[in-house]
Amino acid sequence: MMLQVKDLSIEFHDHLVPETVVYDFDLQMEPGEIVGIVGESGSGKSMSALAIAGLLSRKDMRKKGQILYAGKDLLTCSRKELRALQGKEIGMVFQEPMHSLNPLRKVGWQVEEALLLHSDLTKEERKEKALQMLSMVELKDTERIYRSYPHELSGGQRQRVMLASALICHPKLLIADEITTSLDVTVQAAILKLLQRFNKESGISILFISHDLNVVKKICQRILVMQKGRVVEEGTTEGLFENPKTEYTRELLDSIPKIRKLTV
Amino acid sequence: MNNNRKNHKLYIGLILAGLIVLLILAGLIRSPYPPQKMEASLKLAGISAAHPMGCDQFGRDILSRVMIGARTTFLIAFVTNAIGLFFGILIGALTGYFGGFFDEILMRFNDVMLSFPSILLALVLIALMGPGTYQVMIAMGIVFIPSYARIVRSEFIRFRNMDYVLAIRLMGGSHLRIMFLHILPNVKGTILTSLIIGFNNAVLCEAAMSFLGIGVQPPDASLGLMLSEAQGFLFRAPSYALLVGFVMICMILSFSLLSDSLKEVQG
């Protein structure tokens, strides 16, 4: 067992009335597994992911339960221990490639940053590694991309750069928060293929968050369905699509637009 | 960036700033006359070939005094803004990035500072420390901190929740690294333009304080001090006040124009 989340609840305390956004979230992940979380906006899927990544602020918020990563509880371990895990063991890519890169720093610098923080490679070694990573995410002309600024790249290229920078330290867990949502369908497919390739080649586990059931169906082995902060159903991808147990999942599946043959 | 439209403001600003810098540099190397040398026969002498700006009430060469006066004024404006900016960035970055209770306290204190007219606050500080060039720098520096802190804070609040800040936190970057290597470069442009406005304010503030007699003390020279000396002879030697005023205008105008053109380039 590499990641085990037990009874995670997240409560906001920044208003007068406390507000609970995630109730009793449970999740187990084995090494090399791709697990999907689906649900509509506001169902708490992103909040759960941020909590697993250790990105939720420690004040204004109350978290109950446990997030065990390799036996260590991310909710209670020290900041220093958490920072050592972040980037090295756990990587994350966000929805908006436009906002995920610092507009004033060159792409190469940003891809290398995790190496700067977690390894003691020299400048040349870092550059070599970054170029290698950029070509692993199937970017062409890596030298030019290494030297360019984020605004000079397209959305798909930027998302690939984000993947490169999240994966450069070879993390064992990648959290992908709606990473294909803002991309068009062809780029989406390419990015999904890329994720699958990384999963096969380096055995990385992926927690894939999306509201797009078609995408989740393509890539995940197991799926969690969330609604209003609760996990309403959990199962293997086939089981869930063939035989949904709850009303909500059925509705969700019915909402997928189907292409019917037009009769004239 | 629009390269078709000529950036006239930039060129005029650069030329004026160049003139002032040239004046200051020339004064550093050698002024035409020793700036403190008095010549009784030349009291309030007009413009002549030997004294291109004439002489003041003690027969001192005004051009030589403008050279060192502009230097003093420039130095005061520079140090004042350096103090204000350094502490302003520090306070603004910490309060803006972390927020919370500490932020509330410092910002309310900031509001108190901002609610005084800045010249009044500087007066109080001078009254505590006594007049003089260095005291003016420190007093004005302290007065300039709150406005910089406010600007930097609002920018940090804007950037602290950006996805790329989250992404760096996820890479295990420390807060200091995020604040000063990632957010600060994004705030640079805003700081630069406000720095130039601050510079102009400092020049004017120094002039006002020297005019009131609490700034630079004679026989040292600064533009403000020379203006206040010139006002006594406004009718007998109008060129004194006009020329010193002109140099000061050039200084302020050059920085305003540079700031405007920088804003245009930034878009």
Coordinates of N, CA and C in Angstrom, one line a residue, chain B residues 91-244:
Chain B
I91 N 8.2 44.4 4.7 CA 6.9 44.4 5.4 C 5.8 44.0 4.4
G92 N 5.8 44.5 3.2 CA 4.7 44.2 2.3 C 4.7 42.8 1.9
A93 N 5.9 42.2 1.7 CA 6.0 40.8 1.3 C 5.5 39.9 2.4
L94 N 5.9 40.1 3.6 CA 5.6 39.3 4.7 C 4.1 39.4 5.0
T95 N 3.5 40.6 5.1 CA 2.1 40.7 5.4 C 1.2 40.2 4.3
G96 N 1.6 40.6 3.0 CA 0.8 40.2 1.9 C 0.8 38.7 1.7
Y97 N 2.0 38.0 1.9 CA 2.1 36.6 1.6 C 1.4 35.8 2.7
F98 N 1.7 36.1 4.0 CA 1.2 35.3 5.1 C -0.2 35.8 5.6
G99 N -0.5 37.1 5.5 CA -1.7 37.6 6.0 C -1.9 37.3 7.5
G100 N -3.2 37.3 8.0 CA -3.4 36.9 9.3 C -3.3 38.1 10.3
F101 N -3.1 37.7 11.5 CA -3.1 38.7 12.7 C -2.0 39.7 12.5
F102 N -0.8 39.2 12.2 CA 0.4 40.0 12.1 C 0.2 41.1 11.0
D103 N -0.4 40.7 9.9 CA -0.8 41.6 8.8 C -1.7 42.7 9.3
E104 N -2.8 42.3 10.0 CA -3.7 43.3 10.5 C -3.0 44.4 11.4
I105 N -2.2 43.9 12.3 CA -1.5 44.9 13.2 C -0.6 45.8 12.4
L106 N 0.2 45.3 11.5 CA 1.1 46.1 10.8 C 0.4 47.1 9.9
M107 N -0.7 46.6 9.3 CA -1.4 47.4 8.3 C -2.2 48.6 9.0
R108 N -2.7 48.3 10.2 CA -3.4 49.4 10.9 C -2.3 50.4 11.3
F109 N -1.2 50.0 11.7 CA -0.1 50.9 12.1 C 0.3 51.7 10.8
N110 N 0.3 51.0 9.7 CA 0.6 51.7 8.4 C -0.5 52.7 8.1
D111 N -1.7 52.4 8.4 CA -2.8 53.4 8.1 C -2.6 54.6 9.0
V112 N -2.1 54.4 10.2 CA -1.9 55.6 11.1 C -0.8 56.5 10.5
M113 N 0.3 55.8 10.0 CA 1.4 56.5 9.4 C 0.9 57.3 8.2
L114 N 0.1 56.6 7.3 CA -0.4 57.2 6.1 C -1.4 58.4 6.3
S115 N -2.0 58.4 7.5 CA -3.0 59.4 7.7 C -2.4 60.8 8.1
F116 N -1.1 60.8 8.4 CA -0.4 62.1 8.6 C 0.1 62.6 7.3
P117 N 0.0 63.9 7.0 CA 0.7 64.4 5.9 C 2.2 64.0 6.0
S118 N 2.9 63.6 5.0 CA 4.2 63.0 5.1 C 5.2 64.1 5.6
I119 N 5.0 65.3 5.2 CA 6.0 66.4 5.6 C 5.9 66.6 7.1
L120 N 4.7 66.5 7.6 CA 4.4 66.7 9.1 C 5.2 65.6 9.9
L121 N 5.0 64.4 9.4 CA 5.7 63.3 10.1 C 7.2 63.4 10.1
A122 N 7.7 63.9 8.9 CA 9.1 64.1 8.8 C 9.6 65.2 9.7
L123 N 8.8 66.2 9.9 CA 9.1 67.3 10.8 C 9.2 66.8 12.2
V124 N 8.3 65.9 12.6 CA 8.3 65.4 14.0 C 9.6 64.6 14.2
L125 N 10.0 63.8 13.2 CA 11.2 63.0 13.3 C 12.4 63.9 13.3
I126 N 12.4 64.9 12.5 CA 13.6 65.9 12.5 C 13.7 66.6 13.9
A127 N 12.5 66.9 14.4 CA 12.5 67.5 15.8 C 13.1 66.6 16.8
L128 N 13.0 65.3 16.6 CA 13.6 64.3 17.5 C 15.1 64.2 17.3
M129 N 15.5 64.2 16.0 CA 16.9 63.9 15.7 C 17.7 65.2 15.5
G130 N 17.1 66.3 15.2 CA 17.9 67.5 14.9 C 18.1 67.6 13.4
P131 N 18.3 68.8 12.8 CA 18.4 68.9 11.4 C 19.8 68.4 10.9
G132 N 19.8 68.2 9.6 CA 21.1 67.8 9.0 C 20.8 66.8 7.8
T133 N 21.8 66.7 6.9 CA 21.6 65.9 5.7 C 21.2 64.4 6.0
Y134 N 22.0 63.8 7.0 CA 21.7 62.4 7.2 C 20.4 62.2 8.0
Q135 N 20.1 63.1 8.9 CA 18.8 63.1 9.6 C 17.6 63.1 8.6
V136 N 17.8 64.0 7.6 CA 16.7 64.2 6.6 C 16.5 62.8 5.9
M137 N 17.6 62.2 5.5 CA 17.5 60.9 4.8 C 16.8 59.9 5.6
I138 N 17.1 59.8 6.9 CA 16.5 58.8 7.8 C 15.0 59.1 8.0
A139 N 14.7 60.4 8.3 CA 13.3 60.8 8.6 C 12.5 60.6 7.3
M140 N 12.9 61.0 6.2 CA 12.1 60.8 5.0 C 12.0 59.3 4.6
G141 N 13.1 58.6 4.9 CA 13.1 57.1 4.6 C 12.0 56.5 5.4
I142 N 11.9 56.8 6.7 CA 10.8 56.2 7.5 C 9.4 56.6 7.0
V143 N 9.3 57.9 6.6 CA 8.0 58.3 6.1 C 7.6 57.6 4.8
F144 N 8.6 57.2 4.1 CA 8.3 56.6 2.8 C 7.9 55.1 2.9
I145 N 8.3 54.5 4.0 CA 8.0 53.0 4.1 C 6.6 52.6 3.9
P146 N 5.6 53.3 4.6 CA 4.2 52.7 4.5 C 3.6 52.6 3.1
S147 N 3.9 53.6 2.3 CA 3.3 53.6 1.0 C 3.9 52.5 0.1
Y148 N 5.2 52.2 0.3 CA 5.8 51.1 -0.4 C 5.2 49.8 0.1
A149 N 5.1 49.7 1.4 CA 4.6 48.4 2.0 C 3.2 48.1 1.5
R150 N 2.4 49.1 1.4 CA 1.0 49.0 0.9 C 1.0 48.4 -0.5
I151 N 1.8 49.1 -1.4 CA 1.8 48.7 -2.8 C 2.3 47.2 -2.9
V152 N 3.4 46.9 -2.3 CA 4.0 45.6 -2.4 C 3.0 44.5 -1.8
R153 N 2.4 44.9 -0.7 CA 1.5 43.9 -0.1 C 0.3 43.6 -1.0
S154 N -0.3 44.6 -1.6 CA -1.4 44.3 -2.5 C -1.0 43.4 -3.7
E155 N 0.2 43.6 -4.2 CA 0.7 42.8 -5.3 C 0.9 41.3 -4.8
F156 N 1.5 41.2 -3.6 CA 1.7 39.9 -3.1 C 0.4 39.1 -2.9
I157 N -0.6 39.8 -2.4 CA -1.9 39.2 -2.2 C -2.4 38.7 -3.6
R158 N -2.2 39.4 -4.6 CA -2.6 39.1 -5.9 C -1.9 37.8 -6.4
F159 N -0.6 37.7 -6.1 CA 0.1 36.6 -6.7 C 0.2 35.3 -5.8
R160 N -0.2 35.4 -4.5 CA 0.1 34.3 -3.6 C -0.7 33.1 -3.9
N161 N -1.9 33.3 -4.6 CA -2.7 32.1 -4.8 C -2.6 31.7 -6.3
M162 N -1.7 32.2 -7.0 CA -1.5 31.8 -8.4 C -1.2 30.3 -8.5
D163 N -1.6 29.6 -9.5 CA -1.3 28.2 -9.6 C 0.2 27.9 -9.6
Y164 N 1.0 28.8 -10.2 CA 2.4 28.5 -10.2 C 3.1 28.6 -8.9
V165 N 2.5 29.4 -8.0 CA 3.0 29.5 -6.6 C 2.7 28.2 -5.9
L166 N 1.4 27.6 -6.2 CA 1.1 26.3 -5.6 C 2.0 25.3 -6.2
A167 N 2.3 25.4 -7.5 CA 3.1 24.4 -8.1 C 4.5 24.3 -7.5
I168 N 5.0 25.5 -7.1 CA 6.4 25.5 -6.5 C 6.3 25.0 -5.1
R169 N 5.2 25.4 -4.4 CA 5.1 24.8 -3.0 C 5.1 23.3 -3.1
L170 N 4.4 22.8 -4.1 CA 4.4 21.3 -4.3 C 5.7 20.7 -4.6
M171 N 6.6 21.5 -5.2 CA 7.9 21.0 -5.5 C 8.7 21.0 -4.2
G172 N 8.2 21.6 -3.2 CA 8.9 21.6 -1.9 C 9.7 22.9 -1.8
G173 N 9.3 23.9 -2.5 CA 10.0 25.2 -2.3 C 9.6 25.9 -1.1
S174 N 10.6 26.6 -0.4 CA 10.2 27.2 0.9 C 9.5 28.5 0.6
H175 N 8.9 29.1 1.7 CA 8.1 30.3 1.5 C 9.0 31.4 1.1
L176 N 10.2 31.5 1.6 CA 11.1 32.6 1.2 C 11.5 32.5 -0.2
R177 N 11.7 31.3 -0.7 CA 12.0 31.1 -2.1 C 10.9 31.6 -3.0
I178 N 9.7 31.2 -2.6 CA 8.5 31.6 -3.4 C 8.4 33.2 -3.4
M179 N 8.6 33.7 -2.2 CA 8.4 35.2 -2.0 C 9.4 36.0 -2.9
F180 N 10.6 35.6 -2.8 CA 11.7 36.5 -3.3 C 12.2 36.0 -4.7
L181 N 12.0 34.7 -5.0 CA 12.5 34.3 -6.4 C 11.3 34.2 -7.4
H182 N 10.1 34.1 -6.9 CA 9.0 33.9 -7.8 C 8.0 35.1 -7.8
I183 N 7.6 35.5 -6.7 CA 6.6 36.6 -6.7 C 7.3 38.0 -6.9
L184 N 8.4 38.2 -6.2 CA 9.0 39.5 -6.4 C 9.3 39.9 -7.8
P185 N 9.9 39.0 -8.6 CA 10.1 39.4 -10.0 C 8.8 39.9 -10.8
N186 N 7.7 39.3 -10.4 CA 6.4 39.7 -11.0 C 6.0 41.1 -10.5
V187 N 6.5 41.5 -9.4 CA 6.0 42.8 -8.8 C 7.0 43.9 -9.2
K188 N 8.1 43.5 -9.8 CA 9.2 44.4 -10.2 C 8.7 45.6 -10.9
G189 N 7.8 45.4 -11.9 CA 7.3 46.5 -12.8 C 6.6 47.6 -11.9
T190 N 5.7 47.1 -11.1 CA 4.9 48.0 -10.3 C 5.8 48.7 -9.3
I191 N 6.8 48.1 -8.8 CA 7.7 48.7 -7.8 C 8.5 49.8 -8.6
L192 N 8.9 49.5 -9.8 CA 9.8 50.4 -10.5 C 9.0 51.7 -10.8
T193 N 7.8 51.6 -11.2 CA 7.0 52.9 -11.5 C 6.8 53.7 -10.2
S194 N 6.4 52.9 -9.2 CA 6.2 53.7 -7.9 C 7.5 54.2 -7.4
L195 N 8.6 53.6 -7.7 CA 9.9 54.1 -7.2 C 10.2 55.4 -7.8
I196 N 9.8 55.6 -9.1 CA 10.1 56.9 -9.7 C 9.2 58.0 -9.2
I197 N 8.0 57.7 -8.9 CA 7.1 58.7 -8.3 C 7.6 59.0 -6.9
G198 N 8.1 58.0 -6.2 CA 8.7 58.2 -4.9 C 9.9 59.1 -5.0
F199 N 10.7 58.9 -6.0 CA 11.9 59.7 -6.2 C 11.6 61.2 -6.3
N200 N 10.6 61.4 -7.2 CA 10.1 62.8 -7.3 C 9.6 63.4 -6.0
N201 N 8.8 62.6 -5.3 CA 8.3 63.1 -4.1 C 9.4 63.4 -3.1
A202 N 10.5 62.6 -3.1 CA 11.6 62.8 -2.2 C 12.3 64.1 -2.6
V203 N 12.5 64.4 -3.9 CA 13.1 65.7 -4.3 C 12.3 66.9 -3.8
L204 N 11.0 66.8 -4.0 CA 10.1 67.9 -3.5 C 10.1 68.0 -2.0
C205 N 10.1 66.9 -1.3 CA 10.1 66.8 0.1 C 11.3 67.4 0.7
E206 N 12.5 67.1 0.1 CA 13.8 67.6 0.5 C 13.7 69.2 0.4
A207 N 13.2 69.6 -0.8 CA 13.2 71.1 -1.1 C 12.3 71.8 0.0
A208 N 11.2 71.1 0.3 CA 10.3 71.8 1.3 C 11.0 71.8 2.6
M209 N 11.7 70.8 3.0 CA 12.3 70.8 4.3 C 13.4 71.7 4.4
S210 N 14.3 71.8 3.4 CA 15.4 72.7 3.4 C 14.8 74.2 3.4
F211 N 13.7 74.3 2.6 CA 13.1 75.6 2.6 C 12.7 76.1 4.0
L212 N 12.2 75.2 4.7 CA 11.8 75.5 6.1 C 12.9 75.6 7.1
G213 N 14.1 75.3 6.6 CA 15.3 75.4 7.4 C 15.6 74.2 8.3
I214 N 14.9 73.1 8.1 CA 15.2 71.9 8.9 C 15.8 70.8 8.1
G215 N 16.2 71.1 6.9 CA 16.8 70.1 6.1 C 18.3 70.2 6.1
V216 N 18.9 70.3 4.9 CA 20.3 70.5 4.7 C 20.7 71.9 5.3
Q217 N 21.8 71.9 6.1 CA 22.2 73.1 6.7 C 23.3 73.9 6.0
P218 N 23.2 75.2 5.9 CA 24.3 76.0 5.2 C 25.6 75.8 6.1
P219 N 26.8 75.8 5.5 CA 27.1 76.2 4.1 C 27.0 75.1 3.1
D220 N 26.5 73.9 3.5 CA 26.3 72.9 2.5 C 25.2 73.4 1.5
A221 N 25.2 72.7 0.3 CA 24.2 73.2 -0.7 C 23.3 72.0 -1.0
S222 N 22.0 72.3 -1.2 CA 21.1 71.4 -1.9 C 20.2 72.3 -2.7
L223 N 19.5 71.7 -3.6 CA 18.6 72.5 -4.5 C 17.6 73.3 -3.6
G224 N 17.0 72.6 -2.6 CA 16.0 73.2 -1.8 C 16.5 74.3 -1.0
L225 N 17.7 74.1 -0.4 CA 18.3 75.2 0.4 C 18.6 76.4 -0.5
M226 N 19.1 76.2 -1.7 CA 19.5 77.3 -2.6 C 18.3 78.1 -3.0
L227 N 17.1 77.3 -3.2 CA 15.9 78.0 -3.5 C 15.5 78.9 -2.4
S228 N 15.6 78.4 -1.1 CA 15.1 79.2 0.0 C 16.0 80.4 0.2
E229 N 17.3 80.3 -0.2 CA 18.2 81.4 -0.1 C 17.8 82.4 -1.2
A230 N 17.5 81.9 -2.4 CA 17.2 82.8 -3.5 C 16.0 83.6 -3.3
Q231 N 15.0 83.1 -2.5 CA 13.8 83.9 -2.4 C 13.9 85.3 -1.8
G232 N 15.0 85.4 -1.0 CA 15.2 86.8 -0.4 C 15.7 87.8 -1.5
F233 N 16.1 87.3 -2.6 CA 16.7 88.2 -3.6 C 15.9 88.1 -4.9
L234 N 14.6 87.7 -4.8 CA 13.8 87.4 -5.9 C 13.8 88.6 -6.9
F235 N 13.8 89.8 -6.4 CA 13.6 90.9 -7.3 C 15.0 91.5 -7.8
R236 N 16.0 91.4 -6.9 CA 17.3 91.9 -7.2 C 18.0 91.0 -8.2
A237 N 17.9 89.6 -8.0 CA 18.6 88.7 -8.8 C 17.6 87.5 -9.2
P238 N 16.6 87.8 -10.0 CA 15.6 86.7 -10.3 C 16.3 85.5 -11.0
S239 N 17.4 85.7 -11.6 CA 18.0 84.5 -12.3 C 18.4 83.5 -11.3
Y240 N 18.8 83.8 -10.1 CA 19.2 82.8 -9.1 C 18.1 81.8 -8.9
A241 N 16.9 82.3 -8.5 CA 15.8 81.4 -8.2 C 15.4 80.7 -9.4
L242 N 15.3 81.4 -10.6 CA 14.8 80.8 -11.8 C 15.7 79.6 -12.2
L243 N 17.1 79.8 -12.2 CA 18.0 78.8 -12.6 C 18.0 77.6 -11.7
V244 N 18.0 77.8 -10.4 CA 17.9 76.7 -9.5 C 16.6 75.9 -9.7

